[in-house]
CSV table of C-alpha atoms and ligand atoms in Angstrom, one decimal:
chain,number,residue,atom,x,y,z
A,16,UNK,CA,0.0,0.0,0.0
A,17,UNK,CA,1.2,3.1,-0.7
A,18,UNK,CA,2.1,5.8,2.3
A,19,UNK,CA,-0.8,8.1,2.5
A,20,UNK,CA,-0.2,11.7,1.8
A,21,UNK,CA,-1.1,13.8,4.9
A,22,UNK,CA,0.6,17.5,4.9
A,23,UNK,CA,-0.7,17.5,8.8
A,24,UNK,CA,0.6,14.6,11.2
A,25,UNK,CA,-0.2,15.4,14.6
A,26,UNK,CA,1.8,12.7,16.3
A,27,UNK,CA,4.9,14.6,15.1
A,28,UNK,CA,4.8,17.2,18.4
A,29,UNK,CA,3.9,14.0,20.5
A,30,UNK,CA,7.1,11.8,19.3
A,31,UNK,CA,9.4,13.1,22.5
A,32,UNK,CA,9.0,14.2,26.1
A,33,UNK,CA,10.7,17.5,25.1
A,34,UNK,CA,8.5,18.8,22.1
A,35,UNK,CA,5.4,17.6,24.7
A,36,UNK,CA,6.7,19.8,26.8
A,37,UNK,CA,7.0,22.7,24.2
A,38,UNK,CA,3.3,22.3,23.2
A,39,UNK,CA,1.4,21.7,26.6
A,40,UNK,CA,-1.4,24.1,26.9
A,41,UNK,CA,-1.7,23.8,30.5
A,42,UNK,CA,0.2,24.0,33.7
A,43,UNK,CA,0.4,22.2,36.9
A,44,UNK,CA,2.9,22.8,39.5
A,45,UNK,CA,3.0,23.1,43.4
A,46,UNK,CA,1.9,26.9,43.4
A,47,UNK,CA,-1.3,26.2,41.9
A,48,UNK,CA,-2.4,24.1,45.1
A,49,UNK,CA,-4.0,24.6,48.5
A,50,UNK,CA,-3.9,21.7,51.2
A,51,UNK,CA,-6.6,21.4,53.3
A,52,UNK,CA,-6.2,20.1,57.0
A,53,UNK,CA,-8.3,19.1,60.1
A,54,UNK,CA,-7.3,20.5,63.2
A,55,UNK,CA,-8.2,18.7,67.0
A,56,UNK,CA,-7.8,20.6,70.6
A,57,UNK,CA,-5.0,19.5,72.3
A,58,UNK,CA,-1.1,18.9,71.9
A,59,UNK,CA,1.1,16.2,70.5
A,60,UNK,CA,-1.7,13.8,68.9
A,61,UNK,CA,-2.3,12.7,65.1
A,62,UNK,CA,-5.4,10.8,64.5
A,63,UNK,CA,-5.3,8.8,60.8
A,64,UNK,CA,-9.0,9.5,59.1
A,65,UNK,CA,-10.0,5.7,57.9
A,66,UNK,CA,-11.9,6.8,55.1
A,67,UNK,CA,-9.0,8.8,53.9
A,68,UNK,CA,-6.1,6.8,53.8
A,69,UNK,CA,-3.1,8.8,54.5
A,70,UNK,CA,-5.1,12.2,55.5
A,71,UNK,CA,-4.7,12.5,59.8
A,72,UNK,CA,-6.5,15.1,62.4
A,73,UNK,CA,-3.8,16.8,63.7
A,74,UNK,CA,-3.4,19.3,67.2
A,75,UNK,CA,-1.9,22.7,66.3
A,76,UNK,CA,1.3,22.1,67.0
A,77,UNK,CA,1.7,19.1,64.8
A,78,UNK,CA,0.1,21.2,62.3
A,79,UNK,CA,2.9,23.7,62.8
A,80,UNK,CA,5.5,21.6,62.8
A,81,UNK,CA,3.9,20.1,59.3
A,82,UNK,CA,3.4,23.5,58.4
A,83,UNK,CA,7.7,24.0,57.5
A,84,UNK,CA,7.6,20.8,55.2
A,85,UNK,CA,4.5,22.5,53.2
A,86,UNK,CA,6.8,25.4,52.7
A,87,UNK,CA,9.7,23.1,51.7
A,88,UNK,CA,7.6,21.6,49.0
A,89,UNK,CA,6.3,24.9,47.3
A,90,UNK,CA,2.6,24.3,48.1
A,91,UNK,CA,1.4,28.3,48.8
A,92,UNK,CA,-1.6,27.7,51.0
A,93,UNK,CA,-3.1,25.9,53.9
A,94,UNK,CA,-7.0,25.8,54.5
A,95,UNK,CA,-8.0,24.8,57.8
A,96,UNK,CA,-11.1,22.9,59.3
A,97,UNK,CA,-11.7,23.1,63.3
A,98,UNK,CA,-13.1,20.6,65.1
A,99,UNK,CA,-14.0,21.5,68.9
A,100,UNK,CA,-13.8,20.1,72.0
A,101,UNK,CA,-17.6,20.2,72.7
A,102,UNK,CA,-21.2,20.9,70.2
A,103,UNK,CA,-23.9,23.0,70.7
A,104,UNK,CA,-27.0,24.2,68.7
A,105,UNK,CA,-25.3,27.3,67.7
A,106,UNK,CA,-21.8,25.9,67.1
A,107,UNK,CA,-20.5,28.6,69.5
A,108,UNK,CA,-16.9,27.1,69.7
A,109,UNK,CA,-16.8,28.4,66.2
A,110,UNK,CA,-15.9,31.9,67.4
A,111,UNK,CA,-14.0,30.9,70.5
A,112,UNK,CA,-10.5,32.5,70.4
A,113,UNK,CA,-8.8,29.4,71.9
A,114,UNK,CA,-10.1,26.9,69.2
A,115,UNK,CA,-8.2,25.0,67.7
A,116,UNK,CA,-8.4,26.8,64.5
A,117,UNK,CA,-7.4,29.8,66.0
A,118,UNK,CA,-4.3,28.2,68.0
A,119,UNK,CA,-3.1,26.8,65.0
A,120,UNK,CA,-3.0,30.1,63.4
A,121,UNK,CA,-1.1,31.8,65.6
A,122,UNK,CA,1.3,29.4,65.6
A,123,UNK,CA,1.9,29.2,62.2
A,124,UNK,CA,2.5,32.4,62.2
A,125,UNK,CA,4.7,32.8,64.9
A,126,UNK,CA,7.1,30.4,62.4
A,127,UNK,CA,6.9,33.3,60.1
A,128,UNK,CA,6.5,30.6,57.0
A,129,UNK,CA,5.6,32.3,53.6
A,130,UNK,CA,2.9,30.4,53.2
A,131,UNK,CA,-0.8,31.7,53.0
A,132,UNK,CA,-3.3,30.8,56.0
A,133,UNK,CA,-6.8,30.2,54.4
A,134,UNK,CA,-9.8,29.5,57.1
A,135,UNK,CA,-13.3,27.4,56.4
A,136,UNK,CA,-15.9,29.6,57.9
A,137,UNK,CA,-19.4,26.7,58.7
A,138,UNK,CA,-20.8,26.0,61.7
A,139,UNK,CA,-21.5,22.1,60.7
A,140,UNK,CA,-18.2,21.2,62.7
A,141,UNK,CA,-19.2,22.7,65.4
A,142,UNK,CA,-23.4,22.8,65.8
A,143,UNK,CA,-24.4,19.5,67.5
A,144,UNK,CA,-27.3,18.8,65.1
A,145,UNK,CA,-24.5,19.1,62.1
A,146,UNK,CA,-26.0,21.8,59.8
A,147,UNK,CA,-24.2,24.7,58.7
A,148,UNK,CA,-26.2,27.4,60.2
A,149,UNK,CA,-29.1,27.5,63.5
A,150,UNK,CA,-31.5,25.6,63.0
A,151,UNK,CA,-35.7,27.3,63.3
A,152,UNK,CA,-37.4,24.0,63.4
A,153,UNK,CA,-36.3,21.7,60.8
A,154,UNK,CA,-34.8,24.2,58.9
A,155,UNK,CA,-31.7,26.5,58.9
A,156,UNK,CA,-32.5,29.9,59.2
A,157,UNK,CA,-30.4,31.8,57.1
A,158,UNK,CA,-30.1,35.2,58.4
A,159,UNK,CA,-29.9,34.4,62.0
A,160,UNK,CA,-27.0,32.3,60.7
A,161,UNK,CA,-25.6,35.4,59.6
A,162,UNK,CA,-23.9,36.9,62.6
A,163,UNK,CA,-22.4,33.6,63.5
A,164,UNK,CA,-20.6,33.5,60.3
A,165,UNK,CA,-19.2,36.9,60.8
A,166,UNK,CA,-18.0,36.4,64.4
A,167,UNK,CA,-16.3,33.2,62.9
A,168,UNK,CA,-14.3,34.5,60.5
A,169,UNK,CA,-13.6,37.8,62.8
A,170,UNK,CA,-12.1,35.1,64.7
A,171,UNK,CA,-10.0,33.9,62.1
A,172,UNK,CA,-8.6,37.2,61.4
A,173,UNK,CA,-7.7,38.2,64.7
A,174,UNK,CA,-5.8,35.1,64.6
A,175,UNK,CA,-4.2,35.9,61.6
A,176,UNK,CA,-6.0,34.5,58.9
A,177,UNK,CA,-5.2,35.5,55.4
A,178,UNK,CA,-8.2,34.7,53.9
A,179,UNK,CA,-11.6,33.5,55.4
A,180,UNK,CA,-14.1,31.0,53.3
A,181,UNK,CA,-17.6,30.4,53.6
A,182,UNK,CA,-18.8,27.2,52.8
A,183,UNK,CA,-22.2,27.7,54.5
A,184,UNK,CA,-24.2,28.2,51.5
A,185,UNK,CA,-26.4,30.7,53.6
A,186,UNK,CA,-27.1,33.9,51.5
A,187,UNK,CA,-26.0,36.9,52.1
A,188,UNK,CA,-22.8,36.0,53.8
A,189,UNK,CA,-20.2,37.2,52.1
A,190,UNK,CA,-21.6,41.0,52.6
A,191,UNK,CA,-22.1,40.3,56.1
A,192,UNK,CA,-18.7,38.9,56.4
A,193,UNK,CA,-17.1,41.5,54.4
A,194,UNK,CA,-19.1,44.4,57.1
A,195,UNK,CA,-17.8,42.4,59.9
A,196,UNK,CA,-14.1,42.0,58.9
A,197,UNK,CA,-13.8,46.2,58.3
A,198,UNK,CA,-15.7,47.0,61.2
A,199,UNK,CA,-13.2,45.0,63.2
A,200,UNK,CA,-10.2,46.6,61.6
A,201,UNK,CA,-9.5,43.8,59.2
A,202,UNK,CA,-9.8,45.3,55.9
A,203,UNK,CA,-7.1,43.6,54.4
A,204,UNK,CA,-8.6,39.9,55.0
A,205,UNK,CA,-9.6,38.3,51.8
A,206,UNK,CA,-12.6,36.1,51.0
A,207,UNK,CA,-12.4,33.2,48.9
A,208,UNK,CA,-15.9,32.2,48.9
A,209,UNK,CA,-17.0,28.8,48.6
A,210,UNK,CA,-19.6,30.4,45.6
A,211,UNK,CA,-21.4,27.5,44.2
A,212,UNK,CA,-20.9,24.7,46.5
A,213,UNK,CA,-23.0,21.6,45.4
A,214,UNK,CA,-24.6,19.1,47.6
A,215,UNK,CA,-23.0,16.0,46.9
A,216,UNK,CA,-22.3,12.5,47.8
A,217,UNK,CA,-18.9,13.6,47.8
A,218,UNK,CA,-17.9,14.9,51.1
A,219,UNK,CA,-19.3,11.7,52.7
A,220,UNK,CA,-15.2,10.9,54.3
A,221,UNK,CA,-14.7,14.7,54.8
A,222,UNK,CA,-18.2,14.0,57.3
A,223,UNK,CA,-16.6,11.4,59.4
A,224,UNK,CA,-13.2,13.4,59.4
A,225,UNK,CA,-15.1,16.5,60.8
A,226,UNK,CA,-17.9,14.9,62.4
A,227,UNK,CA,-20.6,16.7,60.7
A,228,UNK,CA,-22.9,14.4,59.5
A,229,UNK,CA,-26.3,16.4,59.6
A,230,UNK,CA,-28.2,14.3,62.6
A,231,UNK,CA,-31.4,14.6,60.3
A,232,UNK,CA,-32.4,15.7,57.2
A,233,UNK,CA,-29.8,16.6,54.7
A,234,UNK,CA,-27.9,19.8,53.2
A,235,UNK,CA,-30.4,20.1,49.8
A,236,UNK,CA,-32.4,23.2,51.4
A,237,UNK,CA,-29.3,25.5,51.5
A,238,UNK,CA,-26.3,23.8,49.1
A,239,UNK,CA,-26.9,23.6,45.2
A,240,UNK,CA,-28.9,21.0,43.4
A,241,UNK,CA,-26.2,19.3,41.3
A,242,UNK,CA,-28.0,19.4,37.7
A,243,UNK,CA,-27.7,23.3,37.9
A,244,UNK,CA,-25.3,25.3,35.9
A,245,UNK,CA,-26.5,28.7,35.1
A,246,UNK,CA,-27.5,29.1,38.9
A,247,UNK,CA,-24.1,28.6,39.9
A,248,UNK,CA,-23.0,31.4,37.5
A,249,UNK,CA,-25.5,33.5,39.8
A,250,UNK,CA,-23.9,32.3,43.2
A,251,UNK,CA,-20.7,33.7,41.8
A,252,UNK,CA,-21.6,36.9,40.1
A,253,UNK,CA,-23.8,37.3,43.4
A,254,UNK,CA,-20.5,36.8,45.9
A,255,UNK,CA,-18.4,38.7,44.2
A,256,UNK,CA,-20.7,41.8,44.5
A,257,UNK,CA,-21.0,41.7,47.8
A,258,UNK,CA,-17.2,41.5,48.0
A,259,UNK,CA,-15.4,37.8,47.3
A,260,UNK,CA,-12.4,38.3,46.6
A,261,UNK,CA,-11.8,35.2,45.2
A,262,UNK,CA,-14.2,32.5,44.4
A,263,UNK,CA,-14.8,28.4,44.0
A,264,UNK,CA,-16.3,25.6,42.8
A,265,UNK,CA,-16.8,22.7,44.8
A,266,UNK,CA,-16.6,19.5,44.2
A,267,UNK,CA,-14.6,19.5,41.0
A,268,UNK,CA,-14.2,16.5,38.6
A,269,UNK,CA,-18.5,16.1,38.4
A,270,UNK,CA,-18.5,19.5,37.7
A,271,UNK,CA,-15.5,20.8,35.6
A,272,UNK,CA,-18.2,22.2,33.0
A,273,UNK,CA,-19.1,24.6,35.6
A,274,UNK,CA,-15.5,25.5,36.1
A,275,UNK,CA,-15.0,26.4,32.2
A,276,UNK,CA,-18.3,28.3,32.3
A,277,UNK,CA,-16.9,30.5,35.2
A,278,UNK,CA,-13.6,30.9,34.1
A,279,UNK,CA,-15.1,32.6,30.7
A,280,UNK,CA,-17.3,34.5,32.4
A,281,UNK,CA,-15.7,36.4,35.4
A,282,UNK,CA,-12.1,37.4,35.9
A,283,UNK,CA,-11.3,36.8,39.6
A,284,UNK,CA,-9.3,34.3,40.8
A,285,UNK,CA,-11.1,31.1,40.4
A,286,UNK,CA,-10.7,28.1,42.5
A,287,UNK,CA,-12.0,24.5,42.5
A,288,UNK,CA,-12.1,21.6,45.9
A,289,UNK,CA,-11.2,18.2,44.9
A,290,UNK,CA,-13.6,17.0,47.7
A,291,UNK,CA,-12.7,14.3,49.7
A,292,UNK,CA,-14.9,11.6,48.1
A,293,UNK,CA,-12.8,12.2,45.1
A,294,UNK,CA,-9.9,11.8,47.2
A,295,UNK,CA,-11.5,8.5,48.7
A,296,UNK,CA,-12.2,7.2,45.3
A,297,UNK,CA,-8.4,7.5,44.0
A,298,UNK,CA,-6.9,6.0,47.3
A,299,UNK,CA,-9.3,3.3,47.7
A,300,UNK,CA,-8.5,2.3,43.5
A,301,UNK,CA,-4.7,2.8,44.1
A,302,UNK,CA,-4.4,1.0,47.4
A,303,UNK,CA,-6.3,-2.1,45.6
A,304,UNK,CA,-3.6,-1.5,42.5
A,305,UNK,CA,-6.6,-1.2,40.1
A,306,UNK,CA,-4.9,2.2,39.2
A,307,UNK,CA,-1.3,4.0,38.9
A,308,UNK,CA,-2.2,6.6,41.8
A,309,UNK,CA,1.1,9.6,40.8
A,310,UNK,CA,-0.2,9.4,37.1
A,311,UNK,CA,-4.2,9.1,37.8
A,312,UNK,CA,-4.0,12.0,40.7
A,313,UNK,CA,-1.6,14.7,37.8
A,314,UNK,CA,-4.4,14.0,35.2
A,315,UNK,CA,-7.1,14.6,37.4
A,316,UNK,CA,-5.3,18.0,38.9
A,317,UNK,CA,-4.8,18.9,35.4
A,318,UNK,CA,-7.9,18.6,34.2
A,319,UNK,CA,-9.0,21.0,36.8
A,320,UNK,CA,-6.2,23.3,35.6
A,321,UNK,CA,-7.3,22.4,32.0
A,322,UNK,CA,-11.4,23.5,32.8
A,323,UNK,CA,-9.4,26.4,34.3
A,324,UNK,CA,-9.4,26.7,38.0
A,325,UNK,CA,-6.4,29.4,38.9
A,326,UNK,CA,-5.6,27.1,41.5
A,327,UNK,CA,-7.0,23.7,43.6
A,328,UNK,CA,-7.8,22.5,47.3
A,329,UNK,CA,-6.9,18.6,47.6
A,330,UNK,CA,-5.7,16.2,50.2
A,331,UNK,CA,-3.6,15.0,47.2
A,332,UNK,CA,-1.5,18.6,47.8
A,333,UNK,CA,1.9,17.4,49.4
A,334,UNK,CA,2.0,14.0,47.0
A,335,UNK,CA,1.3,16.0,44.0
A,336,UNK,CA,3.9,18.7,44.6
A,337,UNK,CA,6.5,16.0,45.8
A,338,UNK,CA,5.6,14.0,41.9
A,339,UNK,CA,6.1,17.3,40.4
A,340,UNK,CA,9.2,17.9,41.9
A,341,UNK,CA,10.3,14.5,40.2
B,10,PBG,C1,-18.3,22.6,55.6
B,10,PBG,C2,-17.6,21.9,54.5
B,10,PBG,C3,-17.7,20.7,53.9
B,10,PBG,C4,-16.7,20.5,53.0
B,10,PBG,C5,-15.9,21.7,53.1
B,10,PBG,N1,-16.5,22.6,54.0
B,10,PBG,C6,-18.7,19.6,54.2
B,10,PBG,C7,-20.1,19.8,53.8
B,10,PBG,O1,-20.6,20.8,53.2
B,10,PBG,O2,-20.8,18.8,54.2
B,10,PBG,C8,-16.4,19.3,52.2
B,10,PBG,C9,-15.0,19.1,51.8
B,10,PBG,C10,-14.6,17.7,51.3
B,10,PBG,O3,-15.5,16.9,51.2
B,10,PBG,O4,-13.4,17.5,51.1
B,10,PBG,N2,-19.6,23.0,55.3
């Protein structure tokens, strides 16, 4: 047979590592991720999280300590998850400057690292009855939740919080927030807002790491439904005019689409949370050897990077930036 005639081969940029490498539309690399971490009252003590295999609870000391190697490796940002020493209806441990959350804070900072301190702002953690806000019956009530939020991340910033991020889904809290944080003085705290948060089966592992299984009922009265696109364009539009400064999708590999969408249509910085069920998912694959876990995990990160989130929250973090040192 005789060799075809094609003018355009596209296999000749693939043929070597190098001329990949010359031609790769997008980007990965340490700065581009955020590593999230659970903090516990106390001192000295790691607790392993059994639904996410190699992810541990840690006191703020540990966390500290951990903090250095995070530097080491590149990764630019922390986000941090409290959980308290004791529930209540209102979550009022939320606010409480010697939380664990706060601790930690301060004594990251104290290490003068260059690394970003990024705070979840919820209640779930920390309200008995596991939903994000106070509860009116059977349901949250959204602008009594409000004020809780604000003291929160007031909190956070007095501790010395670089940025705070509300994952409460309440509305109106971002403004509220924003109010709060000047009024105290802390104008120059950010907001990355969790803007369209979806509720998903995903977080199920985060749940048991944070202990914030809702005791009935579920999260669909105040998180997105998941079939909805254009509404999360609305969340985000809607956050950054009352102040985001920077904003996120969450979770990220069922909803990349809405990433894209985002990305084209507003011009802050745009982030996405590869959620701990998609964390679970990879572990659970790789520990059974069903999957190559370093080259699964860099194609899923770059697919986020690819549907064009600025940057990504994953437990994956310190793995991924140690791979892409090589
Ligand atoms: C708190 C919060 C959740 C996550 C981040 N912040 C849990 C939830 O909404 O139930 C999930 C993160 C993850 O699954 O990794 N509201």
């Amino acid at each position: 047979m005789p060799a075809p005639d094609l003018t355009v081969r596209l296999r000749r940029l693939r043929r070597t590592s190098a001329l990949r490498r010359l031609v790769r539309e997008t980007s990965l690399s340490a700065d581009n991720l955020v590593m999230p971490y659970f903090v516990i009252p106390g001192r000295r003590r790691r607790e392993p999280v059994p639904s996410m295999p190699g992810v541990e609870r840690l006191t703020p000391d540990e966390l500290a300590r951990e903090a250095e190697g995070l530097c080491r490796l590149g990764i630019p940002a922390v986000i941090l998850f409290g959980i308290p020493e004791r529930k209540d209806a209102t979550g009022s441990e939320a606010w409480s400057a010697r939380g664990a959350v706060q601790l930690a804070i301060r004594l990251i900072r104290r290490r003068a690292l260059d690394l970003a301190v990024i705070t979840d702002v919820c209640l779930c953690e920390y309200t008995n009855h596991g939903h994000c806000g106070v509860l009116r019956g059977a349901e949250v009530d959204n602008d009594a939740t409000l004020p809780l939020l604000a003291r929160a991340a007031v909190s956070h910033a007095r501790a010395g919080a670089d940025l705070v991020a509300p994952s409460d889904m309440m509305d109106g809290r971002v403004r509220v927030i924003r109010s709060a944080l000047d009024a105290a003085g802390f104008r120059d705290t950010g907001i990355l807002s969790y803007a369209a948060k979806y509720a998903s089966a995903f977080y199920g592992p985060f749940r048991d790491a944070a202990g914030s299984t809702p005791r009935s009922g579920d999260r669909r009265g105040y998180q997105m439904d998941p079939p909805n696109a254009r509404e999360a364009l609305r969340e985000i539009a809607l956050d950054l005019e009352e102040g985001a400064d920077l904003v996120m999708v969450k979770p990220a590999l069922a909803y990349l689409d809405v990433i894209r969408r985002a990305r084209d249509r507003f011009h802050a910085p745009l982030g996405a949370y590869n959620v701990s069920g998609e964390y679970a998912m990879v572990k659970a694959a790789a520990m059974n050897g069903w999957i190559d876990e370093k080259r699964a995990v860099l194609e899923i990160l770059g697919a986020i990077r690819r549907a064009g989130a600025g940057f990504i929250l994953t437990y994956h973090a310190k793995e991924a930036a140690r791979w892409l040192r090589g």
